[in-house]
Short mmCIF file of C-alpha atoms in Angstrom, two decimals:
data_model
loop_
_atom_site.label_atom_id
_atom_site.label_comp_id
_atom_site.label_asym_id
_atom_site.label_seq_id
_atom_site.Cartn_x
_atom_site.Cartn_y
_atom_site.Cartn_z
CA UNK A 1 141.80 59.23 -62.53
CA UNK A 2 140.97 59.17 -66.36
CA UNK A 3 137.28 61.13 -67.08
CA UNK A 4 135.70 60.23 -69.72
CA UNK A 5 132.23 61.11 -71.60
CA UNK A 6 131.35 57.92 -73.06
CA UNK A 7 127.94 58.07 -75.08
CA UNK A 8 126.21 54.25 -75.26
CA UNK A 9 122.98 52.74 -75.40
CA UNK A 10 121.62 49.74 -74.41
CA UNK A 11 120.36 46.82 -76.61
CA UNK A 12 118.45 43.45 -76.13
CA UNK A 13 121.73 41.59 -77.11
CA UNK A 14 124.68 43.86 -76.77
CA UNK A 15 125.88 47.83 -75.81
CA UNK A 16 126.54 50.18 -78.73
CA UNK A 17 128.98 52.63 -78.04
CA UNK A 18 129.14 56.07 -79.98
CA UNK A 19 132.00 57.95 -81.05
CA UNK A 20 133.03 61.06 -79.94
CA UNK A 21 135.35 61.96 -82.72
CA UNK A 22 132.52 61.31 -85.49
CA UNK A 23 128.74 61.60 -84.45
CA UNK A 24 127.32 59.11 -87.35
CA UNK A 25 130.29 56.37 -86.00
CA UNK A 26 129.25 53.77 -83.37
CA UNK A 27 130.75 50.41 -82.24
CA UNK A 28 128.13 47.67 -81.35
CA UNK A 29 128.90 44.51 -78.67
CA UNK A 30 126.94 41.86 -79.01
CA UNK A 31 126.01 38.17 -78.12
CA UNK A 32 125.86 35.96 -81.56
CA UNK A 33 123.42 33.03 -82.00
CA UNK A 34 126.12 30.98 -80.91
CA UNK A 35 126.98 32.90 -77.86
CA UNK A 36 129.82 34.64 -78.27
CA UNK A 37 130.81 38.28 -77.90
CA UNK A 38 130.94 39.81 -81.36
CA UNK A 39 132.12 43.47 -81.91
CA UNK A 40 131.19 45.67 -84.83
CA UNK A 41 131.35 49.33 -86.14
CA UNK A 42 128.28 50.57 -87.38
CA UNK A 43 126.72 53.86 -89.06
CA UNK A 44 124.24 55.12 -86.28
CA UNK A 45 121.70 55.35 -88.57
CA UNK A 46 121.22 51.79 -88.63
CA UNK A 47 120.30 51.01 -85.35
CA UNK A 48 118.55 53.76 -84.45
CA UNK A 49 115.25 51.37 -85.05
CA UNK A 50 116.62 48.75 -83.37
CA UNK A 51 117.06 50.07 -79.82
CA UNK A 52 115.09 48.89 -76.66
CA UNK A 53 112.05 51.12 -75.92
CA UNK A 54 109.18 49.11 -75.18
CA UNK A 55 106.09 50.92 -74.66
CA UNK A 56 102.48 50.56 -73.38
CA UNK A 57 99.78 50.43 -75.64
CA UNK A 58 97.92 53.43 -76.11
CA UNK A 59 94.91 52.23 -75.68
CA UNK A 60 95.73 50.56 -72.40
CA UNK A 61 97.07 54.10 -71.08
CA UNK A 62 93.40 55.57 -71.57
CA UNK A 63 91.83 52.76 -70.44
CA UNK A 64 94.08 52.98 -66.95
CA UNK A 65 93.05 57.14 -67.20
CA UNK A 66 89.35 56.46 -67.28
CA UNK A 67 89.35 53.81 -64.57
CA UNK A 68 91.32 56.40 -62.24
CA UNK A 69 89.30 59.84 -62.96
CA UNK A 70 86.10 57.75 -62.74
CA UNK A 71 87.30 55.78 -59.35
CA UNK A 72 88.79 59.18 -57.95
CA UNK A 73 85.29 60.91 -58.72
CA UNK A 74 83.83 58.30 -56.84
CA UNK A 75 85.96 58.38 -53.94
CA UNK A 76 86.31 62.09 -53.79
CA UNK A 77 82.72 62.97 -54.02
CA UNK A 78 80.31 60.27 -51.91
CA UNK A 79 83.23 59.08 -49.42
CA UNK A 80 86.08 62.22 -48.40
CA UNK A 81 83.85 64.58 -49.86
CA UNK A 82 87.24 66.28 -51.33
CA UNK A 83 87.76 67.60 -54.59
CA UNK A 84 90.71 68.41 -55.05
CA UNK A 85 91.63 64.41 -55.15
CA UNK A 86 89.60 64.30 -58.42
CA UNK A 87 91.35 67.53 -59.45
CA UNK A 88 94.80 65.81 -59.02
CA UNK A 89 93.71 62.57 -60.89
CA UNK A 90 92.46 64.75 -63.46
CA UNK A 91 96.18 66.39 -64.14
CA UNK A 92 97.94 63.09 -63.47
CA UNK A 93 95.63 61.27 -66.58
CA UNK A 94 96.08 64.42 -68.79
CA UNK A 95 99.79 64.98 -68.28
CA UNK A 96 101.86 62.72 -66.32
CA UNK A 97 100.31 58.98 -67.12
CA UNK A 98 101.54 58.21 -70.14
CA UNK A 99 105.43 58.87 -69.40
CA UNK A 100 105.10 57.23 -65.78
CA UNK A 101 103.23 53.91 -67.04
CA UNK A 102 105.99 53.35 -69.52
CA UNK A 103 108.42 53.99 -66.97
CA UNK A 104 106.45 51.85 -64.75
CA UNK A 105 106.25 49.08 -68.03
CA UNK A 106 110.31 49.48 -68.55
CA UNK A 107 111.28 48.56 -65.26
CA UNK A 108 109.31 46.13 -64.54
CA UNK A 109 110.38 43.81 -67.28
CA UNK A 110 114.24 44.95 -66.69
CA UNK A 111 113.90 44.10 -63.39
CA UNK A 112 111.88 41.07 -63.20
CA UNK A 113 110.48 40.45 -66.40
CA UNK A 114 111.39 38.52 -69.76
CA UNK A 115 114.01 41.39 -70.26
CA UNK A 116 116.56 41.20 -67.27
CA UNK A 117 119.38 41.20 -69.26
CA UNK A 118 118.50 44.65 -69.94
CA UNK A 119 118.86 45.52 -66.87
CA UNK A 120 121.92 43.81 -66.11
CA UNK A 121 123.73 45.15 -69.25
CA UNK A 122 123.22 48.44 -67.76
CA UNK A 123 124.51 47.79 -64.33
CA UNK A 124 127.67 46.08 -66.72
CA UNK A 125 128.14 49.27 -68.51
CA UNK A 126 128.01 51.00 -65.46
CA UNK A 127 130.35 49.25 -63.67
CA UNK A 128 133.40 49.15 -66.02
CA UNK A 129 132.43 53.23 -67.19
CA UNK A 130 133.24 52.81 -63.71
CA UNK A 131 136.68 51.25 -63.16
CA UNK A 132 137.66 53.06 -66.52
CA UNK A 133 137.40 55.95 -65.10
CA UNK A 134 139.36 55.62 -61.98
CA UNK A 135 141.89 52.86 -63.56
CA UNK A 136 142.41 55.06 -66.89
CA UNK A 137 142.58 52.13 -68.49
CA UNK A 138 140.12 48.83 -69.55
CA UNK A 139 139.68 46.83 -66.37
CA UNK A 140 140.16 43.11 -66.04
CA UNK A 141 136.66 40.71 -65.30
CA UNK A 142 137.82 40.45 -61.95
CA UNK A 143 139.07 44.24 -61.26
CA UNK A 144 135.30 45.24 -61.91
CA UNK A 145 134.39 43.44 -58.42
CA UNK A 146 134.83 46.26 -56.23
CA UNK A 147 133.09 49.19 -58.46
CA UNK A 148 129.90 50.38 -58.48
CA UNK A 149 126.58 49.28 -59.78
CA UNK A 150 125.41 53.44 -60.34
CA UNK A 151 127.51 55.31 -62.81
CA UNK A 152 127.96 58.93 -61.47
CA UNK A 153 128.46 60.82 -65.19
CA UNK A 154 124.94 58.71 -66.76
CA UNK A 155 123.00 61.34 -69.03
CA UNK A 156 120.53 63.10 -67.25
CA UNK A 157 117.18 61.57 -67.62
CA UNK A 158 114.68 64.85 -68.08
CA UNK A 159 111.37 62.55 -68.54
CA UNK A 160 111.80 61.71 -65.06
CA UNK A 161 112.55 64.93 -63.59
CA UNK A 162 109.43 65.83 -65.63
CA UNK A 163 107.63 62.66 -63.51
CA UNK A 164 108.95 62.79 -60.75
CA UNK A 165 107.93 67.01 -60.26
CA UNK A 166 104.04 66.61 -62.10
CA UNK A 167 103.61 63.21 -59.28
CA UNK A 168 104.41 65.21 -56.54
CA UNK A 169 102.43 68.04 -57.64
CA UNK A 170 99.41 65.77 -57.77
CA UNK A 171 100.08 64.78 -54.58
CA UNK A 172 100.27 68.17 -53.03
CA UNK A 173 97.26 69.24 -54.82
CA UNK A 174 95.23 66.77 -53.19
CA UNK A 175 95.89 67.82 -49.57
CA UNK A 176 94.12 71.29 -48.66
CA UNK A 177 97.16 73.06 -47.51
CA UNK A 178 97.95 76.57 -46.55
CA UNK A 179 98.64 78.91 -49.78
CA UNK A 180 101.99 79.62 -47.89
CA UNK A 181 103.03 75.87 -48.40
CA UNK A 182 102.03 75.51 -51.74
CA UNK A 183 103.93 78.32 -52.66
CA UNK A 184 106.87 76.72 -50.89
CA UNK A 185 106.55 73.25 -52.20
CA UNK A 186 105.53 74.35 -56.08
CA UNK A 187 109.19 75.93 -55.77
CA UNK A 188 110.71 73.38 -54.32
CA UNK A 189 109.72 71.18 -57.18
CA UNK A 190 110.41 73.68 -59.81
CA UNK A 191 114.19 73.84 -58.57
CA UNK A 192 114.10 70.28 -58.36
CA UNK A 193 113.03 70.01 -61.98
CA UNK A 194 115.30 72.52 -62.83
CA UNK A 195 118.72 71.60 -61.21
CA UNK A 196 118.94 67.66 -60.44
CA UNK A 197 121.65 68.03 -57.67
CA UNK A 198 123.32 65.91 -56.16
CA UNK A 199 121.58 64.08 -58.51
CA UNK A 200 119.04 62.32 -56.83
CA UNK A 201 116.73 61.67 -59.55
CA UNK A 202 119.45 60.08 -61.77
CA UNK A 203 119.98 57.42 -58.38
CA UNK A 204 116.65 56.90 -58.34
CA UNK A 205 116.47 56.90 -62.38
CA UNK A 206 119.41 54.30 -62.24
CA UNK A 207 117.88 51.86 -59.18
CA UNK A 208 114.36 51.43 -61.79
CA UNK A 209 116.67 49.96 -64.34
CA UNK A 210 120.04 48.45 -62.92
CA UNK A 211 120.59 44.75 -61.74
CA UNK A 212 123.40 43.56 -60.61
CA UNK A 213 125.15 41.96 -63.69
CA UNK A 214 127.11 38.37 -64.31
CA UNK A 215 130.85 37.85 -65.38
CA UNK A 216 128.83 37.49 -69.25
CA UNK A 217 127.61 40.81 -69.45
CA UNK A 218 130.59 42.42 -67.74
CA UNK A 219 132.82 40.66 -70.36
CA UNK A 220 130.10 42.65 -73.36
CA UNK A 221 130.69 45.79 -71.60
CA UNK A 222 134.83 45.46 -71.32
CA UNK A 223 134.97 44.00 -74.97
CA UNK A 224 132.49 46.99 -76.14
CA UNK A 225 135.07 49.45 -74.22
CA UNK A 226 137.76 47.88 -76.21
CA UNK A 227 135.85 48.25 -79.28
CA UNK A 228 135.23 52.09 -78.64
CA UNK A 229 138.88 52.93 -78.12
CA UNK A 230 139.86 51.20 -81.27
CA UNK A 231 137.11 52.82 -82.95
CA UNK A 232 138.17 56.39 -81.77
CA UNK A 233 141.98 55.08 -82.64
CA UNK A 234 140.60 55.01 -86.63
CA UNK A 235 138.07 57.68 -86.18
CA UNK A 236 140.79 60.82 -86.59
CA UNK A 237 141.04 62.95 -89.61
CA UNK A 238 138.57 62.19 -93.08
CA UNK A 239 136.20 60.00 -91.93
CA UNK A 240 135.12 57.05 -94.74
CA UNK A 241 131.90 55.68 -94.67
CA UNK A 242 131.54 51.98 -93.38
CA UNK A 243 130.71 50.49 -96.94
CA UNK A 244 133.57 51.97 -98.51
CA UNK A 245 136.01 50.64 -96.34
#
């Protein structure tokens, strides 16, 4: 079994690929206006504007926050009578909103919105990082059938961890528990943020964003692959910039 630590990110239209034998080296896959797979090496400084990382507006985010806190407060005082539910709304809108509403925003439109190739270029990548790893080689379109949609070795994703622990804070905070338990759970959560064995979070992190993917995208991902090993071929000793070449 060949392990690698393959570095890529996703794009709209393709996978880019970074070297490991030069930092500022990167190959990029694509789909060209005519629809066929293109492969390029690029400096990394020129895409690094040009990667997908849609947001929600600012503006939308506060408006969310105020609607919450001002809905909690409502609920929490005249109907449960509890305040710690206005208490946890309160540290949700200051802390934790923004990141999970963009999270929230990111997989929805990789997953059914205008941007499911996204999603399915990931589950592509992941699949052939896959069957390069155990093959040791580039896989075939149709050797790709039996591997995986989740790649084990993905980077660890610490915004979530960082959701995932200030969520379930929240939620414990509303309950009125024994001081006992909160003790318990606030550590159970801080381990969890702190180790993320066996990984859990990157599953979860990985079923938000991952659709099953077509022969198409497959066929980006194994030409990108081929792509990278040529670039790390050339890549070895004094490196020359792009436009020089």
């Amino acid at each position: 079994m060949k392990e690698c630590n393959i570095r890529t990110r996703i794009k709209k239209d393709g996978i880019v690929f970074y070297s490991n034998k030069h930092p500022n080296l990167c190959s990029q896959t694509f789909l060209d206006s005519s629809g066929k797979i293109q492969s390029k090496q690029v400096e990394e400084a020129s895409i690094k504007d040009d990667l997908y990382m849609p947001k929600v507006k600012q503006k939308t985010i506060v408006l969310i926050d105020i609607l919450l806190v001002v809905l909690s407060m409502f609920i929490g005082v005249y109907f449960i009578k509890n305040s710690a539910i206005v208490a946890s709304t309160l540290i949700f809108a200051l802390f934790v909103s923004t990141d999970f509403l963009n999270l929230l925003n990111v997989s929805y439109k990789v997953k059914f919105g205008k941007d499911k190739k996204i999603g399915k270029l990931i589950g592509a990548r992941n699949i052939v990082l896959n069957a390069y790893n155990d093959l040791g080689r580039i896989p075939t379109l149709e050797e790709t059938n039996q591997y995986s949609l989740f790649y084990k070795d993905v980077e660890k994703k610490h915004t979530l961890r960082f959701i995932f622990f200030e969520l379930l804070l929240c939620i414990e905070l509303t309950f009125d528990l024994d001081i006992l338990i909160h003790i318990a759970i606030i550590g159970i959560l801080t381990i969890l943020y702190l180790i993320d064995r066996p990984k859990v979070l990157t599953i979860i992190m990985q079923m938000l964003f991952t659709t099953r993917p077509t022969d198409e995208e497959l066929l980006i991902a194994i030409e990108g692959l081929k792509e990278y090993e040529k670039m790390e071929k050339t890549a070895g000793g004094w490196w020359v910039p792009i436009y020089l070449r």
